[in-house]
Amino acid sequence: MRAAQITSFGAPDVLRITETERPSPGAGEVLVSVEASSINGHDTIIRSGGVKMVSGRTFPIGTGLDFAGVVVTTGPDVESYRAGDRVWGMVHPRKRHTVAGAAEYVVVPVGRISPAPAGVSAIEATSLVVTGSTALIALRDRVRLAEGERVLVRGAAGGVGTAAVQLAQAMGGHVTALARDRHAADLHDLGADKVLDYGTTAAEKTGPFDVILDTVGSELHRYRSRLAKGGRMVTVGLSAAALAAIAASSIHGSRRIRTFSANPDSAALDELADHVTAGALRPVVHRVYPLADIVTAHEAFERGGVLGKHVLAVSC
């Protein structure tokens, strides 16, 4: 089978499409024929060598955090799925994988998949797995968004941002999206009540907000100052500067900056699918690439500046 793998740490050109043996599911696992995967920040960090404690230093390393596809066969004791079931899910973000989501087949535990939402293609579904679950967990669990609260989504045009705008609106928030001005009409269409151009709007000119969801990871202290009394802030855009700001916020003042790594289980994916089925969350796909063009897809992801997700068509 074909699989995208990292052959050394570095720029996107260290990625290769290789021929490798198709894996077999063990107890509590399923084998999925992957139709689509997508590019996420986790993939580029692993590829660049940014988290060697997770990835290890032995090559090749599999890439592709998420996937959507069809169950081919199940391991012993699996009764909840059968061959032919359409599923979506993600590999464990904190474990090393020789083969991951960007491959023709992947083996995963049943606790890491869920029935794919009806009415969307595999391309569309996989664009929502990581982004949607990250936004859902951030808003529902980390900041506990309440109806009527004022929400700022920073980096609103990205994958997590477009999902967060929609989910915050569905939860009853009053949503302000901060993004490039050229994306304003699309973000209003996704549910943003107000869109600010990040190129011309200083942090000090925004807010106050009850909740800030940041996907950028810079200038966190400036945006933290725009929180109302009792306000909460969460960031998924980690950097050295972001980690310093998070640490400082836990010492000075009550408005602490939170962070986390999304690691959804089947229940979270089920809830995400409910939002999709209800029409509260829809996919935003910028461009689809064949698996063979994964280097180009990584390059495009790192350039940024687009609306939505870069998705890999694997076998669909």
Tab-separated table of C-alpha atoms in Angstrom:
chain	number	residue	atom	x	y	z
A	1	MET	CA	0.000	0.000	0.000
A	2	ARG	CA	1.033	3.647	-0.410
A	3	ALA	CA	1.791	5.736	2.661
A	4	ALA	CA	3.189	9.231	3.183
A	5	GLN	CA	6.159	9.099	5.520
A	6	ILE	CA	8.745	11.446	6.971
A	7	THR	CA	12.269	10.326	6.026
A	8	SER	CA	14.175	12.881	8.130
A	9	PHE	CA	13.378	16.061	10.018
A	10	GLY	CA	13.179	19.191	7.935
A	11	ALA	CA	11.269	21.063	5.231
A	12	PRO	CA	8.323	19.521	3.316
A	13	ASP	CA	10.642	17.834	0.816
A	14	VAL	CA	11.593	15.219	3.443
A	15	LEU	CA	8.159	13.653	2.840
A	16	ARG	CA	8.003	10.588	0.582
A	17	ILE	CA	5.231	8.350	-0.746
A	18	THR	CA	6.449	4.837	-0.027
A	19	GLU	CA	5.193	1.300	-0.567
A	20	THR	CA	4.731	-0.524	2.711
A	21	GLU	CA	2.904	-3.573	4.005
A	22	ARG	CA	-0.772	-3.176	4.815
A	23	PRO	CA	-1.269	-3.356	8.605
A	24	SER	CA	-3.605	-5.800	10.344
A	25	PRO	CA	-5.899	-4.869	13.237
A	26	GLY	CA	-5.344	-6.335	16.658
A	27	ALA	CA	-7.779	-6.715	19.541
A	28	GLY	CA	-10.052	-3.699	19.824
A	29	GLU	CA	-8.843	-2.227	16.531
A	30	VAL	CA	-10.185	-1.709	13.019
A	31	LEU	CA	-8.516	-1.470	9.630
A	32	VAL	CA	-9.764	1.570	7.693
A	33	SER	CA	-9.418	2.145	3.964
A	34	VAL	CA	-8.547	5.849	4.008
A	35	GLU	CA	-10.339	8.045	1.504
A	36	ALA	CA	-9.051	11.393	2.737
A	37	SER	CA	-6.726	12.994	5.271
A	38	SER	CA	-5.809	16.632	5.885
A	39	ILE	CA	-2.849	18.814	6.789
A	40	ASN	CA	-2.675	20.054	10.383
A	41	GLY	CA	-0.159	21.974	12.438
A	42	HIS	CA	0.629	18.778	14.331
A	43	ASP	CA	1.811	17.180	11.063
A	44	THR	CA	4.202	20.005	10.229
A	45	ILE	CA	5.585	20.165	13.773
A	46	ILE	CA	6.311	16.417	13.743
A	47	ARG	CA	7.914	16.715	10.283
A	48	SER	CA	10.127	19.635	11.277
A	49	GLY	CA	11.402	17.837	14.390
A	50	GLY	CA	9.691	20.149	16.846
A	51	VAL	CA	8.456	17.391	19.175
A	52	LYS	CA	11.043	14.629	19.004
A	53	MET	CA	9.976	13.326	22.403
A	54	VAL	CA	6.684	12.336	20.748
A	55	SER	CA	7.843	11.316	17.292
A	56	GLY	CA	11.129	9.696	18.249
A	57	ARG	CA	14.194	9.888	16.030
A	58	THR	CA	13.781	6.624	14.133
A	59	PHE	CA	12.601	6.894	10.529
A	60	PRO	CA	10.338	6.552	8.699
A	61	ILE	CA	7.602	8.319	10.675
A	62	GLY	CA	4.010	8.295	9.517
A	63	THR	CA	2.157	11.552	8.901
A	64	GLY	CA	-1.486	12.547	8.816
A	65	LEU	CA	-3.331	13.064	12.093
A	66	ASP	CA	-6.882	12.619	10.802
A	67	PHE	CA	-8.736	10.503	8.257
A	68	ALA	CA	-12.114	9.546	6.866
A	69	GLY	CA	-12.826	6.266	5.134
A	70	VAL	CA	-14.417	2.835	5.257
A	71	VAL	CA	-13.874	-0.053	7.684
A	72	VAL	CA	-12.270	-2.994	5.864
A	73	THR	CA	-11.981	-5.508	8.692
A	74	THR	CA	-12.025	-5.601	12.467
A	75	GLY	CA	-9.824	-7.177	15.091
A	76	PRO	CA	-10.934	-9.623	17.777
A	77	ASP	CA	-13.727	-8.555	20.125
A	78	VAL	CA	-14.851	-5.595	17.986
A	79	GLU	CA	-18.642	-5.633	17.777
A	80	SER	CA	-19.466	-1.948	17.281
A	81	TYR	CA	-18.199	-1.772	13.671
A	82	ARG	CA	-18.328	-4.012	10.637
A	83	ALA	CA	-16.824	-3.986	7.163
A	84	GLY	CA	-18.330	-1.250	5.015
A	85	ASP	CA	-19.053	1.212	7.835
A	86	ARG	CA	-18.082	4.792	6.994
A	87	VAL	CA	-16.007	6.344	9.779
A	88	TRP	CA	-13.873	9.326	10.664
A	89	GLY	CA	-11.240	9.678	13.342
A	90	MET	CA	-7.648	10.420	14.193
A	91	VAL	CA	-4.527	8.610	15.289
A	92	HIS	CA	-3.209	9.313	18.784
A	93	PRO	CA	-1.330	12.649	18.663
A	94	ARG	CA	1.129	11.701	21.379
A	95	LYS	CA	2.209	8.325	20.028
A	96	ARG	CA	4.710	7.460	17.350
A	97	HIS	CA	3.276	6.006	14.140
A	98	THR	CA	5.146	4.424	11.243
A	99	VAL	CA	1.931	4.678	9.226
A	100	ALA	CA	-0.675	7.313	10.070
A	101	GLY	CA	-3.702	8.908	8.423
A	102	ALA	CA	-2.034	9.908	5.152
A	103	ALA	CA	-1.928	6.354	3.841
A	104	GLU	CA	-4.183	4.009	1.910
A	105	TYR	CA	-4.906	2.020	5.087
A	106	VAL	CA	-4.585	2.765	8.782
A	107	VAL	CA	-5.209	0.683	11.921
A	108	VAL	CA	-6.790	2.473	14.879
A	109	PRO	CA	-8.476	1.535	18.167
A	110	VAL	CA	-12.279	1.747	18.079
A	111	GLY	CA	-12.126	4.476	20.729
A	112	ARG	CA	-10.528	6.823	18.213
A	113	ILE	CA	-13.212	6.626	15.513
A	114	SER	CA	-16.894	7.391	15.123
A	115	PRO	CA	-19.493	6.962	12.370
A	116	ALA	CA	-18.846	9.711	9.809
A	117	PRO	CA	-21.632	12.307	9.616
A	118	ALA	CA	-24.193	11.725	6.895
A	119	GLY	CA	-24.470	14.143	4.024
A	120	VAL	CA	-20.801	15.084	3.709
A	121	SER	CA	-18.057	13.526	1.607
A	122	ALA	CA	-14.887	11.980	3.009
A	123	ILE	CA	-12.997	15.091	1.845
A	124	GLU	CA	-15.381	17.324	3.770
A	125	ALA	CA	-15.501	15.084	6.826
A	126	THR	CA	-11.759	14.847	7.300
A	127	SER	CA	-11.467	18.640	7.129
A	128	LEU	CA	-13.473	18.803	10.362
A	129	VAL	CA	-11.961	16.037	12.512
A	130	VAL	CA	-9.055	17.917	14.108
A	131	THR	CA	-10.312	21.453	13.573
A	132	GLY	CA	-13.842	20.784	14.751
A	133	SER	CA	-12.862	18.724	17.771
A	134	THR	CA	-10.253	21.309	18.796
A	135	ALA	CA	-12.800	24.134	18.604
A	136	LEU	CA	-15.461	22.064	20.370
A	137	ILE	CA	-13.244	21.053	23.283
A	138	ALA	CA	-11.843	24.590	23.613
A	139	LEU	CA	-15.264	26.250	23.749
A	140	ARG	CA	-17.172	23.565	25.632
A	141	ASP	CA	-14.570	22.381	28.137
A	142	ARG	CA	-11.689	24.854	28.408
A	143	VAL	CA	-13.541	28.175	28.504
A	144	ARG	CA	-17.104	26.885	29.029
A	145	LEU	CA	-18.736	29.352	26.692
A	146	ALA	CA	-22.174	30.453	27.907
A	147	GLU	CA	-25.040	31.769	25.828
A	148	GLY	CA	-24.820	35.507	25.208
A	149	GLU	CA	-21.116	35.825	25.943
A	150	ARG	CA	-18.846	37.900	23.694
A	151	VAL	CA	-16.315	35.747	21.845
A	152	LEU	CA	-13.219	36.731	19.876
A	153	VAL	CA	-11.850	34.104	17.477
A	154	ARG	CA	-8.321	35.102	16.512
A	155	GLY	CA	-7.070	33.505	13.299
A	156	ALA	CA	-10.680	32.955	12.302
A	157	ALA	CA	-10.004	32.046	8.662
A	158	GLY	CA	-7.937	28.958	9.473
A	159	GLY	CA	-9.201	25.447	9.997
A	160	VAL	CA	-9.782	25.729	13.754
A	161	GLY	CA	-10.938	29.317	13.356
A	162	THR	CA	-13.682	28.593	10.832
A	163	ALA	CA	-14.959	25.752	13.021
A	164	ALA	CA	-14.796	27.907	16.160
A	165	VAL	CA	-16.809	30.721	14.563
A	166	GLN	CA	-19.585	28.281	13.689
A	167	LEU	CA	-19.608	26.396	16.984
A	168	ALA	CA	-19.454	29.572	19.077
A	169	GLN	CA	-22.461	30.868	17.157
A	170	ALA	CA	-24.284	27.556	17.678
A	171	MET	CA	-23.596	27.801	21.429
A	172	GLY	CA	-25.220	31.212	21.556
A	173	GLY	CA	-22.113	33.382	21.625
A	174	HIS	CA	-21.813	36.834	20.052
A	175	VAL	CA	-18.880	36.147	17.717
A	176	THR	CA	-16.181	38.564	16.564
A	177	ALA	CA	-13.790	37.098	13.998
A	178	LEU	CA	-10.276	38.503	13.579
A	179	ALA	CA	-8.802	37.631	10.171
A	180	ARG	CA	-7.688	39.078	6.848
A	181	ASP	CA	-10.181	41.557	5.456
A	182	ARG	CA	-10.599	39.544	2.235
A	183	HIS	CA	-12.235	36.755	4.254
A	184	ALA	CA	-14.844	39.005	5.878
A	185	ALA	CA	-17.803	37.995	3.688
A	186	ASP	CA	-17.093	34.279	4.131
A	187	LEU	CA	-16.775	34.608	7.909
A	188	HIS	CA	-20.041	36.514	8.133
A	189	ASP	CA	-21.593	33.678	6.134
A	190	LEU	CA	-20.216	31.173	8.655
A	191	GLY	CA	-21.928	33.032	11.482
A	192	ALA	CA	-19.585	35.789	12.662
A	193	ASP	CA	-21.525	38.774	13.985
A	194	LYS	CA	-18.547	41.059	13.423
A	195	VAL	CA	-15.302	40.698	11.449
A	196	LEU	CA	-12.167	42.733	12.190
A	197	ASP	CA	-9.178	43.051	9.852
A	198	TYR	CA	-6.179	41.859	11.826
A	199	GLY	CA	-3.865	43.888	9.580
A	200	THR	CA	-5.366	47.212	10.645
A	201	THR	CA	-6.997	46.497	14.029
A	202	ALA	CA	-4.742	46.796	17.066
A	203	ALA	CA	-5.471	44.513	19.994
A	204	GLU	CA	-6.124	47.543	22.167
A	205	LYS	CA	-8.975	48.578	19.848
A	206	THR	CA	-10.894	45.328	20.380
A	207	GLY	CA	-13.159	44.021	23.102
A	208	PRO	CA	-13.824	43.658	25.851
A	209	PHE	CA	-14.557	39.950	25.446
A	210	ASP	CA	-15.785	37.258	27.781
A	211	VAL	CA	-13.936	34.568	25.803
A	212	ILE	CA	-10.949	34.679	23.458
A	213	LEU	CA	-10.024	31.640	21.369
A	214	ASP	CA	-6.589	32.196	19.850
A	215	THR	CA	-5.126	30.080	17.040
A	216	VAL	CA	-2.094	32.295	16.335
A	217	GLY	CA	0.112	32.032	19.421
A	218	SER	CA	1.652	35.524	19.391
A	219	GLU	CA	0.980	38.737	21.360
A	220	LEU	CA	-1.099	36.805	23.838
A	221	HIS	CA	-0.498	39.294	26.642
A	222	ARG	CA	-1.983	42.100	24.526
A	223	TYR	CA	-5.163	40.173	23.804
A	224	ARG	CA	-5.416	38.913	27.368
A	225	SER	CA	-5.746	42.551	28.420
A	226	ARG	CA	-8.960	42.715	26.360
A	227	LEU	CA	-10.729	40.183	28.566
A	228	ALA	CA	-13.646	41.408	30.623
A	229	LYS	CA	-13.821	40.659	34.324
A	230	GLY	CA	-14.217	36.897	34.639
A	231	GLY	CA	-13.055	36.450	31.036
A	232	ARG	CA	-11.265	33.329	29.805
A	233	MET	CA	-8.694	32.822	27.065
A	234	VAL	CA	-7.460	29.663	25.378
A	235	THR	CA	-4.789	29.291	22.707
A	236	VAL	CA	-4.015	26.399	20.395
A	237	GLY	CA	-1.218	28.265	18.571
A	238	LEU	CA	1.772	27.196	20.607
A	239	SER	CA	5.222	28.760	20.338
A	240	ALA	CA	8.005	29.617	22.772
A	241	ALA	CA	6.503	33.089	23.215
A	242	ALA	CA	3.053	31.585	23.754
A	243	LEU	CA	4.325	29.220	26.445
A	244	ALA	CA	5.984	32.134	28.243
A	245	ALA	CA	2.747	34.139	28.137
A	246	ILE	CA	0.760	31.165	29.427
A	247	ALA	CA	3.191	30.691	32.320
A	248	ALA	CA	3.103	34.393	33.195
A	249	SER	CA	-0.698	34.474	33.133
A	250	SER	CA	-0.867	31.694	35.712
A	251	ILE	CA	1.154	33.815	38.146
A	252	HIS	CA	-0.071	37.346	37.497
A	253	GLY	CA	-3.772	38.126	37.639
A	254	SER	CA	-6.951	36.104	37.473
A	255	ARG	CA	-7.403	35.952	33.683
A	256	ARG	CA	-5.292	32.894	33.007
A	257	ILE	CA	-4.447	31.787	29.452
A	258	ARG	CA	-5.209	28.123	28.942
A	259	THR	CA	-3.912	25.718	26.335
A	260	PHE	CA	-4.427	22.068	25.466
A	261	SER	CA	-3.863	19.441	22.796
A	262	ALA	CA	-7.081	18.092	21.301
A	263	ASN	CA	-7.297	14.340	21.615
A	264	PRO	CA	-10.973	13.513	20.960
A	265	ASP	CA	-12.515	10.181	21.803
A	266	SER	CA	-15.494	8.597	20.078
A	267	ALA	CA	-17.960	10.547	22.222
A	268	ALA	CA	-16.465	13.891	21.150
A	269	LEU	CA	-16.523	12.808	17.512
A	270	ASP	CA	-20.154	11.733	17.912
A	271	GLU	CA	-21.039	15.172	19.273
A	272	LEU	CA	-19.136	16.817	16.436
A	273	ALA	CA	-21.074	14.728	13.920
A	274	ASP	CA	-24.334	15.864	15.543
A	275	HIS	CA	-23.359	19.496	14.902
A	276	VAL	CA	-22.611	18.661	11.263
A	277	THR	CA	-25.882	16.795	10.803
A	278	ALA	CA	-27.817	19.655	12.404
A	279	GLY	CA	-26.252	22.124	9.978
A	280	ALA	CA	-24.485	24.061	12.737
A	281	LEU	CA	-21.032	23.106	11.442
A	282	ARG	CA	-20.083	22.845	7.823
A	283	PRO	CA	-16.721	22.050	6.222
A	284	VAL	CA	-14.520	24.754	4.731
A	285	VAL	CA	-12.065	23.212	2.266
A	286	HIS	CA	-9.576	25.492	0.554
A	287	ARG	CA	-7.979	22.960	-1.803
A	288	VAL	CA	-7.774	19.218	-2.387
A	289	TYR	CA	-4.467	17.539	-3.313
A	290	PRO	CA	-3.765	13.976	-4.400
A	291	LEU	CA	-1.704	12.031	-1.875
A	292	ALA	CA	1.250	12.175	-4.270
A	293	ASP	CA	1.296	15.979	-3.871
A	294	ILE	CA	1.684	15.973	-0.099
A	295	VAL	CA	4.884	18.044	-0.304
A	296	THR	CA	3.001	20.778	-2.159
A	297	ALA	CA	0.178	20.566	0.385
A	298	HIS	CA	2.592	21.044	3.302
A	299	GLU	CA	4.242	23.984	1.555
A	300	ALA	CA	0.866	25.630	0.973
A	301	PHE	CA	-0.204	25.024	4.582
A	302	GLU	CA	2.926	26.707	5.901
A	303	ARG	CA	2.422	29.760	3.690
A	304	GLY	CA	-0.985	30.290	5.320
A	305	GLY	CA	-3.345	33.083	4.383
A	306	VAL	CA	-6.195	30.901	3.093
A	307	LEU	CA	-9.734	30.190	4.205
A	308	GLY	CA	-10.223	26.677	5.540
A	309	LYS	CA	-8.343	23.439	5.108
A	310	HIS	CA	-5.830	21.745	2.825
A	311	VAL	CA	-7.078	18.170	2.269
A	312	LEU	CA	-5.450	15.075	0.757
A	313	ALA	CA	-7.504	12.788	-1.471
A	314	VAL	CA	-6.096	9.334	-0.768
A	315	SER	CA	-8.432	6.785	-2.370
A	316	CYS	CA	-11.614	8.726	-3.105
